[in-house]
Amino acid sequence: MRQRHIVLSERVAAALRDGEPVVALESTIITHGLPRPENVEAASDFERTVTEHRAVPATIAMIDGVVHIGLEPDDLARLASTDGALKLSARDLPVAMAQRATGGTTVAATTLLASPAGIRVFATGGIGGVHRDAAATFDESADLGILGSCRITVISGGVKSILDIGATLERLETLSVTVLVYGTDRFPAFWLTDSGYTVDFSVATPGEVAEIMRAADALALPGGILVANPLPETAQLDPAVHDRLLAEALEAADAATIRGKDVTPFLLDYIHEHTARTSVAVNLEIVRGNCKLGAEIAHAWSALQTDGP
């Protein structure tokens, strides 16, 4: 399938046409999250994880002003090796299209592109949210508003721990985004299994998530569902180390007058550097686990459509 600015790979187009399970994957982890060649290796690993769990991966990115929903190996390699690739949120897409730019799509942009294409499940690491100083800066990720307006189920490691998690959960409630936690009612904080916050609803199986998706459709809810998938405690970053480094990173960002969209990458880079990249390994484990769960949910959703009401 090809339009002027949007291309679906043959494999993704066929899967959507035939009702096969499909999982969207974002691409800023390729362009901005990891160094070369780790970035292309990780992207291939995530796609392989989805495939091994009986779903079709659809990595989304922009290449020369054209949105690709499902990357061929050559496109994936090119994206991973492009110097100066942009980090594209939803609002950046029309400018990048017009200027024939190349870049990775954030959670917001990936959601905005995947949902109208008919992809109902999206696996990522952690979503953005309300920043800690939002009362003064009004800094809030576009991820939240887009999730509140697109019918898609996003599987993540919760909200990044560098954000104001309590305020983010309140904002998700305001936007009528259904929030579920897989296997517990304790909301995770990306690198950490437990953020200290609880949610109203937990789910125990992919099939249960698929049933909630079908009920949301029956109600014609306009927005999405967030499924938070906590890491096992044995796999999380040491909480004491995390808390110390986050406090240091916040101080360093303030001292360097880091603002806006530069805050998150600055804080993440600081923590990566000061954990000798242990946090990177945890990050990859988070995404890998979400790819697995996302594929299982997509498979349950596909089976539900085949079985009918």
Coordinates of C-alpha atoms in Angstrom, one line a residue:
M1 CA 0.0 0.0 0.0
R2 CA 1.5 3.4 -1.0
Q3 CA 0.2 6.9 -0.7
R4 CA 2.2 10.0 -1.5
H5 CA 3.6 10.3 2.1
I6 CA 2.8 7.0 3.7
V7 CA 4.0 3.5 2.7
L8 CA 2.9 0.2 4.3
S9 CA 5.3 -2.6 3.8
E10 CA 3.9 -5.6 1.8
R11 CA 4.1 -7.8 4.9
V12 CA 2.3 -5.3 7.2
A13 CA -0.3 -4.5 4.5
A14 CA -1.0 -8.3 4.0
A15 CA -1.2 -8.9 7.7
L16 CA -3.7 -6.1 8.2
R17 CA -5.8 -7.2 5.2
D18 CA -5.9 -10.8 6.4
G19 CA -6.6 -10.0 10.1
E20 CA -3.2 -11.3 11.4
P21 CA -1.8 -9.8 14.6
V22 CA 0.4 -6.8 14.1
V23 CA 2.5 -4.8 16.6
A24 CA 3.7 -1.3 16.0
L25 CA 7.2 -0.4 17.2
E26 CA 8.6 3.2 17.5
S27 CA 12.0 4.2 16.1
T28 CA 13.5 6.9 18.3
I29 CA 15.3 4.1 20.2
I30 CA 17.1 3.5 16.9
T31 CA 17.9 7.1 16.0
H32 CA 18.4 8.6 19.5
G33 CA 18.3 5.9 22.1
L34 CA 21.4 3.8 21.4
P35 CA 24.8 4.2 19.8
R36 CA 25.8 2.4 16.6
P37 CA 25.7 -0.6 16.0
E38 CA 23.7 -1.4 19.1
N39 CA 20.8 0.5 17.7
V40 CA 20.2 -1.6 14.6
E41 CA 20.9 -4.8 16.6
A42 CA 18.3 -3.8 19.2
A43 CA 15.7 -2.9 16.6
S44 CA 16.2 -6.3 14.8
D45 CA 16.0 -8.0 18.2
F46 CA 12.7 -6.3 19.0
E47 CA 11.2 -7.3 15.6
R48 CA 12.5 -10.8 16.1
T49 CA 10.8 -11.0 19.5
V50 CA 7.5 -10.0 18.0
T51 CA 7.8 -12.5 15.2
E52 CA 8.8 -15.3 17.6
H53 CA 5.5 -14.7 19.5
R54 CA 3.4 -15.0 16.4
A55 CA 2.8 -11.4 15.4
V56 CA 4.0 -9.2 12.6
P57 CA 6.3 -6.3 13.6
A58 CA 5.7 -2.8 12.1
T59 CA 8.5 -0.5 12.9
I60 CA 7.5 3.0 12.0
A61 CA 9.9 5.8 10.8
M62 CA 10.2 8.6 8.3
I63 CA 12.7 8.3 5.4
D64 CA 13.2 11.2 3.0
G65 CA 9.8 12.6 4.0
V66 CA 7.9 9.4 3.5
V67 CA 6.4 7.5 6.5
H68 CA 7.2 3.8 6.5
I69 CA 4.9 1.5 8.4
G70 CA 7.0 -1.6 8.5
L71 CA 10.7 -1.2 7.6
E72 CA 12.6 -3.5 5.3
P73 CA 16.1 -4.6 6.5
D74 CA 17.8 -2.1 4.2
D75 CA 15.6 0.8 5.4
L76 CA 16.2 -0.2 9.1
A77 CA 20.0 -0.2 8.5
R78 CA 19.8 3.2 6.7
L79 CA 17.8 4.8 9.5
A80 CA 20.2 3.5 12.1
S81 CA 23.2 4.9 10.2
T82 CA 21.8 8.3 9.2
D83 CA 23.7 11.2 10.7
G84 CA 21.4 14.0 12.0
A85 CA 18.2 11.9 11.9
L86 CA 15.4 13.9 13.5
K87 CA 13.4 13.0 16.6
L88 CA 9.9 13.3 15.3
S89 CA 6.9 13.9 17.6
A90 CA 3.4 14.2 16.2
R91 CA 3.6 18.0 15.5
D92 CA 6.9 17.5 13.6
L93 CA 5.5 15.1 11.0
P94 CA 4.1 17.6 8.5
V95 CA 7.3 19.7 8.5
A96 CA 9.5 16.7 8.1
M97 CA 7.3 15.4 5.3
A98 CA 7.5 18.7 3.4
Q99 CA 11.3 19.0 3.9
R100 CA 11.8 15.3 3.0
A101 CA 13.6 14.6 6.3
T102 CA 14.6 11.3 7.9
G103 CA 13.9 10.6 11.5
G104 CA 12.7 8.3 14.2
T105 CA 9.1 8.5 15.5
T106 CA 8.3 9.0 19.2
V107 CA 5.5 7.3 21.0
A108 CA 3.2 10.2 20.1
A109 CA 4.1 10.1 16.4
T110 CA 4.1 6.3 16.2
T111 CA 0.6 6.2 17.8
L112 CA -0.7 8.8 15.5
L113 CA 0.5 6.9 12.4
A114 CA -0.3 3.4 13.6
S115 CA -3.9 3.9 14.7
P116 CA -5.4 5.1 11.4
A117 CA -3.5 2.3 9.6
G118 CA -5.5 -0.2 11.5
I119 CA -2.8 -1.3 13.9
R120 CA -4.3 -1.8 17.4
V121 CA -1.3 -2.7 19.5
F122 CA 1.9 -0.8 20.0
A123 CA 4.9 -1.9 22.2
T124 CA 7.4 0.5 23.5
G125 CA 9.7 1.2 26.5
G126 CA 8.2 3.9 28.6
I127 CA 5.8 6.6 27.6
G128 CA 6.3 10.3 28.3
G129 CA 4.2 12.2 30.8
V130 CA 3.9 15.3 33.0
H131 CA 7.3 16.7 33.9
R132 CA 8.3 17.4 37.5
D133 CA 8.2 21.2 37.1
A134 CA 5.1 21.3 35.0
A135 CA 3.3 23.6 37.4
A136 CA 5.8 26.3 36.3
T137 CA 6.7 25.2 32.7
F138 CA 3.5 23.5 31.6
D139 CA 5.8 20.8 30.2
E140 CA 3.8 17.7 29.3
S141 CA 4.6 15.0 26.7
A142 CA 2.5 14.9 23.6
D143 CA 2.2 11.2 24.2
L144 CA -0.6 11.7 26.6
G145 CA -2.9 13.8 24.4
I146 CA -2.3 11.6 21.4
L147 CA -3.1 8.5 23.5
G148 CA -6.3 10.1 24.6
S149 CA -7.4 10.6 21.0
C150 CA -6.2 7.4 19.2
R151 CA -7.8 4.0 19.5
I152 CA -4.8 1.9 20.2
T153 CA -3.4 -0.3 23.1
V154 CA 0.1 0.8 24.2
I155 CA 2.2 -1.7 26.2
S156 CA 5.0 0.1 28.1
G157 CA 7.1 -0.1 31.3
G158 CA 4.8 2.5 32.7
V159 CA 5.9 6.1 32.8
K160 CA 9.6 7.1 32.9
S161 CA 10.7 7.5 36.5
I162 CA 12.3 10.9 35.7
L163 CA 8.7 12.3 35.3
D164 CA 6.0 13.2 37.8
I165 CA 4.2 9.9 37.8
G166 CA 1.3 10.9 40.1
A167 CA 0.5 13.9 37.9
T168 CA 0.8 11.8 34.8
L169 CA -1.7 9.2 36.1
E170 CA -4.1 12.1 36.9
R171 CA -3.7 13.5 33.4
L172 CA -4.4 10.1 31.9
E173 CA -7.6 9.9 33.9
T174 CA -8.6 13.4 32.7
L175 CA -8.1 12.2 29.1
S176 CA -10.2 9.1 29.8
V177 CA -7.3 6.7 28.9
T178 CA -7.9 3.3 30.5
V179 CA -4.9 2.3 32.5
L180 CA -4.2 -1.3 33.3
V181 CA -1.2 -3.0 35.0
Y182 CA -0.3 -6.5 33.9
G183 CA -0.1 -9.0 36.8
T184 CA -0.5 -6.5 39.7
D185 CA -2.1 -3.2 40.7
R186 CA 1.2 -1.5 41.4
F187 CA 2.1 0.9 38.6
P188 CA 5.7 0.6 37.4
A189 CA 8.3 3.3 36.8
F190 CA 10.2 2.2 33.8
W191 CA 13.5 1.0 35.3
L192 CA 11.7 0.3 38.6
T193 CA 9.1 -2.4 39.2
D194 CA 7.0 -0.3 41.6
S195 CA 6.5 3.5 41.3
G196 CA 4.7 3.6 44.6
Y197 CA 1.3 4.3 42.9
T198 CA -1.6 1.9 42.5
V199 CA -4.2 1.7 39.7
D200 CA -7.8 0.6 39.8
F201 CA -7.5 -2.3 37.4
S202 CA -5.0 -5.1 36.8
V203 CA -5.1 -7.8 34.1
A204 CA -3.7 -11.3 34.2
T205 CA -3.9 -12.5 30.6
P206 CA -3.6 -11.1 27.0
G207 CA -7.1 -12.3 26.4
E208 CA -8.4 -10.1 29.1
V209 CA -6.8 -7.1 27.5
A210 CA -8.3 -8.0 24.2
E211 CA -11.8 -8.3 25.8
I212 CA -11.3 -4.8 27.3
M213 CA -10.3 -3.5 23.8
R214 CA -13.5 -5.0 22.4
A215 CA -15.6 -3.4 25.1
A216 CA -14.0 0.0 24.5
D217 CA -14.9 -0.4 20.8
A218 CA -18.5 -1.2 21.7
L219 CA -18.6 2.1 23.7
A220 CA -17.0 4.0 20.9
L221 CA -14.4 5.4 23.2
P222 CA -12.1 7.7 21.1
G223 CA -8.9 7.1 23.0
G224 CA -6.5 4.3 23.8
I225 CA -5.6 1.9 26.5
L226 CA -2.3 1.9 28.4
V227 CA -1.1 -1.5 29.6
A228 CA 1.8 -1.1 32.1
N229 CA 4.0 -4.2 32.2
P230 CA 6.3 -4.2 35.2
L231 CA 9.8 -5.7 35.2
P232 CA 10.4 -8.5 37.6
E233 CA 12.1 -7.1 40.7
T234 CA 15.2 -9.2 40.0
A235 CA 15.6 -7.4 36.7
Q236 CA 15.0 -3.8 37.8
L237 CA 17.7 -1.1 38.3
D238 CA 18.8 -1.0 42.0
P239 CA 16.2 1.5 43.5
A240 CA 18.8 3.2 45.8
V241 CA 21.2 3.7 42.9
H242 CA 18.3 5.0 40.7
D243 CA 17.1 7.5 43.3
R244 CA 20.5 8.9 44.0
L245 CA 21.4 9.3 40.3
L246 CA 18.0 10.8 39.4
A247 CA 18.5 13.4 42.1
E248 CA 22.0 14.2 40.8
A249 CA 20.8 14.3 37.2
L250 CA 18.0 16.7 38.0
E251 CA 20.5 19.0 39.7
A252 CA 22.8 18.8 36.8
A253 CA 20.0 19.6 34.3
D254 CA 19.0 22.6 36.3
A255 CA 22.6 23.8 36.6
A256 CA 23.0 23.5 32.8
T257 CA 19.7 25.2 32.1
I258 CA 18.4 22.3 30.2
R259 CA 14.7 22.9 29.2
G260 CA 11.9 21.4 27.2
K261 CA 12.4 18.4 25.0
D262 CA 16.1 18.3 25.9
V263 CA 15.4 17.4 29.5
T264 CA 14.5 13.8 29.0
P265 CA 17.5 12.8 26.9
F266 CA 19.8 14.7 29.2
L267 CA 18.5 12.8 32.3
L268 CA 18.5 9.5 30.5
D269 CA 22.1 10.0 29.3
Y270 CA 23.2 11.0 32.8
I271 CA 21.8 7.8 34.3
H272 CA 23.2 5.6 31.5
E273 CA 26.6 7.1 31.9
H274 CA 26.7 6.8 35.7
T275 CA 25.5 3.2 35.8
A276 CA 28.1 2.1 33.4
R277 CA 25.3 1.5 31.0
T278 CA 23.6 -1.0 33.2
S279 CA 20.4 1.1 32.8
V280 CA 20.7 0.6 29.0
A281 CA 20.6 -3.2 29.5
V282 CA 17.5 -2.8 31.7
N283 CA 15.9 -0.5 29.1
L284 CA 16.4 -3.2 26.4
E285 CA 14.9 -5.8 28.7
I286 CA 11.9 -3.6 29.3
V287 CA 11.3 -3.2 25.5
R288 CA 11.9 -6.8 24.8
G289 CA 9.3 -7.9 27.4
N290 CA 6.8 -5.4 26.1
C291 CA 7.3 -6.7 22.6
K292 CA 6.5 -10.2 23.8
L293 CA 3.4 -9.1 25.7
G294 CA 2.4 -6.9 22.8
A295 CA 2.6 -9.8 20.4
E296 CA 0.5 -11.9 22.8
I297 CA -2.2 -9.2 23.1
A298 CA -2.2 -8.7 19.3
H299 CA -2.6 -12.4 18.8
A300 CA -5.5 -12.5 21.3
W301 CA -7.1 -9.5 19.6
S302 CA -6.8 -11.1 16.2
A303 CA -8.4 -14.3 17.5
L304 CA -11.2 -12.4 19.1
Q305 CA -12.0 -10.7 15.7
T306 CA -12.0 -14.2 14.0
D307 CA -14.3 -15.7 16.7
G308 CA -16.7 -12.8 16.5
P309 CA -18.9 -11.4 19.4

